[in-house]
């Protein structure tokens, strides 16, 4: 892109703030599920018609976000907002490549997140957004980022269930709930299902908008907190994760909390 770094950041912040203001104004008029759906529809209708693109963004639905109903509704919404890629990931198709773990990533009868490496190997990939990333996702993301075919791959990790240190090392940022980690995978799955984040659709949209406008990884510097705040939207506050044992603040791991709490 030919814009300066400062101008890009200003443009992105202004765009996300505008979306957040519009969403905030609408949400003041209702608090029930039907109202939320109506607000989402209004927001989607306000978006310009998506344009075909060769560049693609992969969205992976994992633990806590892979139910049939949620995925069906979310993919339909993403198709309306950004367009879906065809099987060839051609320049005449939409932006989004959605995959559901484990159903879309099976080797035999077992879901393998590593299958992403093969599926995305020849795609002109701008970035990957994972929601509820399963175990060993960090290995797959590291392999994709190391591939010379993806020199500027952005990776945004939302509410992962993978090893936290490993996923931090392979992500631009990690956005997480304020919950304790567990070595028991089944406990982690159940906990993720019980602690869904309201407004996840807006967070996903904002993340896609960021990837589309920046087209490169976010740097782990003083500006990262501002970027993550913009992606999280108006109804959440973000703070850096602090290790309870060492008291050290993470560079790219953030905790999300509702502002009214």
mmCIF file of C-alpha atoms in Angstrom:
data_model
loop_
_atom_site.group_PDB
_atom_site.id
_atom_site.type_symbol
_atom_site.label_atom_id
_atom_site.label_comp_id
_atom_site.label_asym_id
_atom_site.label_seq_id
_atom_site.Cartn_x
_atom_site.Cartn_y
_atom_site.Cartn_z
ATOM 1 C CA UNK A 1 0.000 0.000 0.000
ATOM 2 C CA UNK A 2 1.181 3.542 -0.739
ATOM 3 C CA UNK A 3 -0.279 5.209 2.386
ATOM 4 C CA UNK A 4 2.069 6.053 5.220
ATOM 5 C CA UNK A 5 1.873 3.937 8.331
ATOM 6 C CA UNK A 6 0.363 6.823 10.320
ATOM 7 C CA UNK A 7 -2.330 7.481 7.731
ATOM 8 C CA UNK A 8 -3.252 3.795 7.569
ATOM 9 C CA UNK A 9 -3.638 3.599 11.342
ATOM 10 C CA UNK A 10 -5.746 6.795 11.394
ATOM 11 C CA UNK A 11 -7.969 5.556 8.562
ATOM 12 C CA UNK A 12 -8.509 2.182 10.195
ATOM 13 C CA UNK A 13 -9.237 3.673 13.610
ATOM 14 C CA UNK A 14 -11.739 6.126 12.116
ATOM 15 C CA UNK A 15 -13.503 3.398 10.146
ATOM 16 C CA UNK A 16 -13.794 1.045 13.111
ATOM 17 C CA UNK A 17 -14.900 3.879 15.405
ATOM 18 C CA UNK A 18 -17.634 4.818 12.946
ATOM 19 C CA UNK A 19 -18.887 1.224 12.826
ATOM 20 C CA UNK A 20 -18.823 1.061 16.624
ATOM 21 C CA UNK A 21 -20.777 4.337 16.940
ATOM 22 C CA UNK A 22 -23.451 3.135 14.528
ATOM 23 C CA UNK A 23 -23.699 -0.192 16.338
ATOM 24 C CA UNK A 24 -23.882 1.558 19.728
ATOM 25 C CA UNK A 25 -26.727 3.831 18.619
ATOM 26 C CA UNK A 26 -28.738 0.884 17.410
ATOM 27 C CA UNK A 27 -28.194 -1.252 20.486
ATOM 28 C CA UNK A 28 -29.569 1.436 22.800
ATOM 29 C CA UNK A 29 -33.028 0.774 21.378
ATOM 30 C CA UNK A 30 -33.206 -2.928 22.277
ATOM 31 C CA UNK A 31 -31.753 -5.616 24.519
ATOM 32 C CA UNK A 32 -33.393 -8.832 23.317
ATOM 33 C CA UNK A 33 -32.155 -11.389 20.803
ATOM 34 C CA UNK A 34 -34.560 -10.316 18.067
ATOM 35 C CA UNK A 35 -33.364 -6.743 18.429
ATOM 36 C CA UNK A 36 -29.746 -7.848 18.178
ATOM 37 C CA UNK A 37 -30.502 -9.741 14.977
ATOM 38 C CA UNK A 38 -32.239 -6.694 13.529
ATOM 39 C CA UNK A 39 -29.245 -4.494 14.351
ATOM 40 C CA UNK A 40 -26.915 -6.972 12.679
ATOM 41 C CA UNK A 41 -29.071 -6.957 9.558
ATOM 42 C CA UNK A 42 -29.084 -3.156 9.443
ATOM 43 C CA UNK A 43 -25.328 -3.037 9.811
ATOM 44 C CA UNK A 44 -24.834 -5.585 7.043
ATOM 45 C CA UNK A 45 -27.181 -3.721 4.714
ATOM 46 C CA UNK A 46 -25.152 -0.552 5.266
ATOM 47 C CA UNK A 47 -22.010 -2.198 3.919
ATOM 48 C CA UNK A 48 -21.043 -1.611 0.285
ATOM 49 C CA UNK A 49 -21.414 -4.559 -2.076
ATOM 50 C CA UNK A 50 -18.356 -6.795 -1.850
ATOM 51 C CA UNK A 51 -16.066 -7.088 -4.849
ATOM 52 C CA UNK A 52 -14.358 -10.241 -6.193
ATOM 53 C CA UNK A 53 -10.731 -10.555 -5.104
ATOM 54 C CA UNK A 54 -7.802 -12.894 -5.546
ATOM 55 C CA UNK A 55 -6.656 -12.144 -1.997
ATOM 56 C CA UNK A 56 -8.290 -14.415 0.593
ATOM 57 C CA UNK A 57 -8.823 -14.545 4.342
ATOM 58 C CA UNK A 58 -9.403 -17.911 6.027
ATOM 59 C CA UNK A 59 -11.758 -18.040 9.021
ATOM 60 C CA UNK A 60 -11.512 -21.203 11.141
ATOM 61 C CA UNK A 61 -14.373 -22.059 13.503
ATOM 62 C CA UNK A 62 -13.137 -24.182 16.413
ATOM 63 C CA UNK A 63 -14.192 -25.111 19.947
ATOM 64 C CA UNK A 64 -17.218 -23.189 21.190
ATOM 65 C CA UNK A 65 -17.944 -21.757 17.736
ATOM 66 C CA UNK A 66 -18.402 -24.837 15.579
ATOM 67 C CA UNK A 67 -22.046 -25.705 16.222
ATOM 68 C CA UNK A 68 -24.076 -26.309 13.082
ATOM 69 C CA UNK A 69 -26.461 -23.431 13.763
ATOM 70 C CA UNK A 70 -23.779 -20.859 14.566
ATOM 71 C CA UNK A 71 -21.609 -21.782 11.581
ATOM 72 C CA UNK A 72 -24.566 -21.775 9.190
ATOM 73 C CA UNK A 73 -25.683 -18.306 10.302
ATOM 74 C CA UNK A 74 -22.170 -16.883 10.416
ATOM 75 C CA UNK A 75 -21.100 -18.195 7.001
ATOM 76 C CA UNK A 76 -24.295 -16.819 5.488
ATOM 77 C CA UNK A 77 -23.565 -13.448 7.073
ATOM 78 C CA UNK A 78 -19.928 -13.468 5.926
ATOM 79 C CA UNK A 79 -21.050 -14.337 2.421
ATOM 80 C CA UNK A 80 -23.346 -11.300 2.363
ATOM 81 C CA UNK A 81 -20.706 -8.960 3.797
ATOM 82 C CA UNK A 82 -17.493 -10.131 2.149
ATOM 83 C CA UNK A 83 -18.299 -12.893 -0.332
ATOM 84 C CA UNK A 84 -17.092 -16.495 -0.172
ATOM 85 C CA UNK A 85 -14.185 -17.871 -2.164
ATOM 86 C CA UNK A 86 -14.814 -20.592 -4.723
ATOM 87 C CA UNK A 87 -12.929 -23.893 -4.615
ATOM 88 C CA UNK A 88 -10.158 -22.545 -6.865
ATOM 89 C CA UNK A 89 -9.788 -19.384 -4.744
ATOM 90 C CA UNK A 90 -10.050 -17.474 -8.013
ATOM 91 C CA UNK A 91 -9.931 -13.720 -8.466
ATOM 92 C CA UNK A 92 -13.574 -13.830 -9.542
ATOM 93 C CA UNK A 93 -14.817 -15.018 -6.134
ATOM 94 C CA UNK A 94 -15.221 -13.544 -2.655
ATOM 95 C CA UNK A 95 -12.775 -12.884 0.163
ATOM 96 C CA UNK A 96 -13.609 -15.499 2.811
ATOM 97 C CA UNK A 97 -12.586 -19.153 3.010
ATOM 98 C CA UNK A 98 -14.444 -20.685 5.990
ATOM 99 C CA UNK A 99 -13.411 -23.968 7.598
ATOM 100 C CA UNK A 100 -15.001 -25.759 10.550
ATOM 101 C CA UNK A 101 -12.950 -27.885 12.926
ATOM 102 C CA UNK A 102 -13.160 -30.834 12.972
ATOM 103 C CA UNK A 103 -15.724 -31.478 10.201
ATOM 104 C CA UNK A 104 -13.903 -29.766 7.310
ATOM 105 C CA UNK A 105 -10.421 -30.781 8.401
ATOM 106 C CA UNK A 106 -10.605 -34.524 8.767
ATOM 107 C CA UNK A 107 -7.925 -37.026 7.858
ATOM 108 C CA UNK A 108 -9.858 -40.275 7.818
ATOM 109 C CA UNK A 109 -12.332 -39.911 10.663
ATOM 110 C CA UNK A 110 -10.186 -37.617 12.809
ATOM 111 C CA UNK A 111 -10.092 -33.825 12.675
ATOM 112 C CA UNK A 112 -6.571 -32.545 12.024
ATOM 113 C CA UNK A 113 -5.933 -28.807 12.143
ATOM 114 C CA UNK A 114 -2.682 -29.506 10.262
ATOM 115 C CA UNK A 115 -4.783 -30.162 7.156
ATOM 116 C CA UNK A 116 -5.042 -26.380 6.774
ATOM 117 C CA UNK A 117 -1.453 -26.372 5.508
ATOM 118 C CA UNK A 118 -2.438 -28.450 2.481
ATOM 119 C CA UNK A 119 -5.762 -26.739 1.849
ATOM 120 C CA UNK A 120 -4.251 -23.243 1.871
ATOM 121 C CA UNK A 121 -0.944 -24.080 0.238
ATOM 122 C CA UNK A 122 -1.656 -22.432 -3.128
ATOM 123 C CA UNK A 123 -4.019 -19.699 -1.930
ATOM 124 C CA UNK A 124 -3.083 -16.010 -2.187
ATOM 125 C CA UNK A 125 -3.638 -15.644 1.529
ATOM 126 C CA UNK A 126 -3.787 -12.307 3.335
ATOM 127 C CA UNK A 127 -4.556 -13.699 6.765
ATOM 128 C CA UNK A 128 -6.092 -16.304 9.044
ATOM 129 C CA UNK A 129 -8.606 -15.705 11.836
ATOM 130 C CA UNK A 130 -9.149 -18.584 14.243
ATOM 131 C CA UNK A 131 -12.014 -18.667 16.739
ATOM 132 C CA UNK A 132 -11.657 -21.323 19.421
ATOM 133 C CA UNK A 133 -8.448 -22.739 17.917
ATOM 134 C CA UNK A 134 -7.976 -26.424 18.819
ATOM 135 C CA UNK A 135 -4.801 -27.995 20.176
ATOM 136 C CA UNK A 136 -1.739 -27.927 17.850
ATOM 137 C CA UNK A 137 -3.086 -24.977 15.870
ATOM 138 C CA UNK A 138 0.107 -23.060 16.641
ATOM 139 C CA UNK A 139 2.194 -25.634 14.732
ATOM 140 C CA UNK A 140 -0.004 -25.280 11.658
ATOM 141 C CA UNK A 141 0.032 -21.476 11.781
ATOM 142 C CA UNK A 142 3.826 -21.474 12.128
ATOM 143 C CA UNK A 143 4.156 -23.700 9.059
ATOM 144 C CA UNK A 144 1.865 -21.460 7.018
ATOM 145 C CA UNK A 145 3.692 -18.307 8.072
ATOM 146 C CA UNK A 146 7.076 -19.858 7.251
ATOM 147 C CA UNK A 147 5.910 -20.738 3.741
ATOM 148 C CA UNK A 148 7.466 -18.333 1.230
ATOM 149 C CA UNK A 149 4.108 -18.273 -0.600
ATOM 150 C CA UNK A 150 2.657 -16.315 2.358
ATOM 151 C CA UNK A 151 5.319 -13.676 3.099
ATOM 152 C CA UNK A 152 2.978 -11.202 4.853
ATOM 153 C CA UNK A 153 0.480 -13.506 6.533
ATOM 154 C CA UNK A 154 -1.562 -11.856 9.292
ATOM 155 C CA UNK A 155 -2.800 -14.164 12.070
ATOM 156 C CA UNK A 156 -5.493 -13.066 14.533
ATOM 157 C CA UNK A 157 -6.352 -15.578 17.264
ATOM 158 C CA UNK A 158 -9.667 -15.258 19.115
ATOM 159 C CA UNK A 159 -10.449 -17.315 22.251
ATOM 160 C CA UNK A 160 -7.986 -20.167 21.562
ATOM 161 C CA UNK A 161 -7.931 -23.557 23.250
ATOM 162 C CA UNK A 162 -4.385 -24.333 22.112
ATOM 163 C CA UNK A 163 -1.270 -24.008 24.274
ATOM 164 C CA UNK A 164 -1.249 -20.305 25.078
ATOM 165 C CA UNK A 165 2.497 -19.666 24.860
ATOM 166 C CA UNK A 166 2.746 -21.436 21.534
ATOM 167 C CA UNK A 167 -0.237 -19.631 20.023
ATOM 168 C CA UNK A 168 1.120 -16.276 21.257
ATOM 169 C CA UNK A 169 4.374 -16.958 19.412
ATOM 170 C CA UNK A 170 2.609 -17.578 16.095
ATOM 171 C CA UNK A 171 -0.091 -14.881 16.231
ATOM 172 C CA UNK A 172 -0.179 -11.132 15.681
ATOM 173 C CA UNK A 173 -2.314 -11.069 18.807
ATOM 174 C CA UNK A 174 -4.353 -13.385 21.020
ATOM 175 C CA UNK A 175 -7.712 -12.210 22.366
ATOM 176 C CA UNK A 176 -8.922 -14.323 25.265
ATOM 177 C CA UNK A 177 -11.421 -14.478 28.112
ATOM 178 C CA UNK A 178 -10.352 -14.021 31.706
ATOM 179 C CA UNK A 179 -10.440 -17.758 32.471
ATOM 180 C CA UNK A 180 -7.896 -20.195 33.752
ATOM 181 C CA UNK A 181 -6.163 -22.487 31.292
ATOM 182 C CA UNK A 182 -6.559 -26.237 31.673
ATOM 183 C CA UNK A 183 -4.489 -29.201 30.532
ATOM 184 C CA UNK A 184 -7.670 -31.260 30.184
ATOM 185 C CA UNK A 185 -8.904 -30.820 26.601
ATOM 186 C CA UNK A 186 -12.455 -31.947 27.425
ATOM 187 C CA UNK A 187 -12.707 -29.433 30.282
ATOM 188 C CA UNK A 188 -11.469 -26.706 27.955
ATOM 189 C CA UNK A 189 -14.077 -27.612 25.323
ATOM 190 C CA UNK A 190 -16.893 -27.545 27.882
ATOM 191 C CA UNK A 191 -15.695 -24.249 29.347
ATOM 192 C CA UNK A 192 -15.521 -22.661 25.896
ATOM 193 C CA UNK A 193 -19.080 -23.724 25.156
ATOM 194 C CA UNK A 194 -20.287 -22.149 28.412
ATOM 195 C CA UNK A 195 -18.526 -18.795 27.986
ATOM 196 C CA UNK A 196 -19.546 -17.599 24.547
ATOM 197 C CA UNK A 197 -18.760 -13.977 23.744
ATOM 198 C CA UNK A 198 -21.735 -11.823 22.787
ATOM 199 C CA UNK A 199 -21.205 -9.735 19.680
ATOM 200 C CA UNK A 200 -18.630 -12.129 18.222
ATOM 201 C CA UNK A 201 -20.004 -11.291 14.763
ATOM 202 C CA UNK A 202 -18.899 -7.665 15.078
ATOM 203 C CA UNK A 203 -15.460 -8.713 16.325
ATOM 204 C CA UNK A 204 -15.018 -11.015 13.328
ATOM 205 C CA UNK A 205 -16.123 -8.274 10.928
ATOM 206 C CA UNK A 206 -13.704 -5.795 12.468
ATOM 207 C CA UNK A 207 -10.865 -8.318 12.280
ATOM 208 C CA UNK A 208 -11.565 -8.942 8.581
ATOM 209 C CA UNK A 209 -11.729 -5.188 7.906
ATOM 210 C CA UNK A 210 -8.356 -4.725 9.591
ATOM 211 C CA UNK A 211 -6.727 -7.493 7.573
ATOM 212 C CA UNK A 212 -8.176 -6.128 4.355
ATOM 213 C CA UNK A 213 -6.957 -2.589 4.956
ATOM 214 C CA UNK A 214 -3.487 -3.313 6.387
ATOM 215 C CA UNK A 215 -2.572 -6.419 4.325
ATOM 216 C CA UNK A 216 0.335 -7.303 6.603
ATOM 217 C CA UNK A 217 0.863 -8.589 10.158
ATOM 218 C CA UNK A 218 0.298 -6.262 13.101
ATOM 219 C CA UNK A 219 3.514 -5.398 14.878
ATOM 220 C CA UNK A 220 4.003 -6.149 18.566
ATOM 221 C CA UNK A 221 4.574 -2.553 19.650
ATOM 222 C CA UNK A 222 2.852 0.174 21.663
ATOM 223 C CA UNK A 223 0.153 0.566 18.995
ATOM 224 C CA UNK A 224 -1.026 -3.056 19.219
ATOM 225 C CA UNK A 225 -3.357 -2.428 22.173
ATOM 226 C CA UNK A 226 -5.143 0.291 20.181
ATOM 227 C CA UNK A 227 -5.581 -2.036 17.213
ATOM 228 C CA UNK A 228 -7.020 -4.814 19.386
ATOM 229 C CA UNK A 229 -9.364 -2.359 21.118
ATOM 230 C CA UNK A 230 -10.684 -1.286 17.722
ATOM 231 C CA UNK A 231 -11.190 -4.895 16.647
ATOM 232 C CA UNK A 232 -12.985 -5.791 19.888
ATOM 233 C CA UNK A 233 -15.474 -2.955 19.367
ATOM 234 C CA UNK A 234 -17.285 -0.449 21.537
ATOM 235 C CA UNK A 235 -18.851 -2.847 24.059
ATOM 236 C CA UNK A 236 -15.652 -4.374 25.366
ATOM 237 C CA UNK A 237 -12.593 -3.190 27.195
ATOM 238 C CA UNK A 238 -9.237 -4.781 26.556
ATOM 239 C CA UNK A 239 -6.291 -5.181 28.862
ATOM 240 C CA UNK A 240 -2.979 -6.950 28.533
ATOM 241 C CA UNK A 241 -2.731 -10.413 30.030
ATOM 242 C CA UNK A 242 -0.557 -10.500 33.144
ATOM 243 C CA UNK A 243 1.104 -13.766 34.107
ATOM 244 C CA UNK A 244 -0.084 -14.575 37.652
ATOM 245 C CA UNK A 245 3.229 -16.210 38.597
ATOM 246 C CA UNK A 246 5.722 -13.705 37.223
ATOM 247 C CA UNK A 247 3.595 -10.551 37.163
ATOM 248 C CA UNK A 248 4.880 -9.846 33.654
ATOM 249 C CA UNK A 249 2.566 -8.284 31.082
ATOM 250 C CA UNK A 250 2.246 -10.058 27.731
ATOM 251 C CA UNK A 251 3.230 -8.284 24.525
ATOM 252 C CA UNK A 252 0.430 -9.643 22.331
ATOM 253 C CA UNK A 253 -1.971 -11.534 24.621
ATOM 254 C CA UNK A 254 -5.060 -9.569 25.663
ATOM 255 C CA UNK A 255 -8.082 -10.169 27.903
ATOM 256 C CA UNK A 256 -11.563 -9.056 26.850
ATOM 257 C CA UNK A 257 -14.196 -7.858 29.296
ATOM 258 C CA UNK A 258 -17.626 -6.305 28.862
ATOM 259 C CA UNK A 259 -17.547 -2.611 29.724
ATOM 260 C CA UNK A 260 -20.668 -2.784 31.878
ATOM 261 C CA UNK A 261 -19.142 -5.315 34.257
#
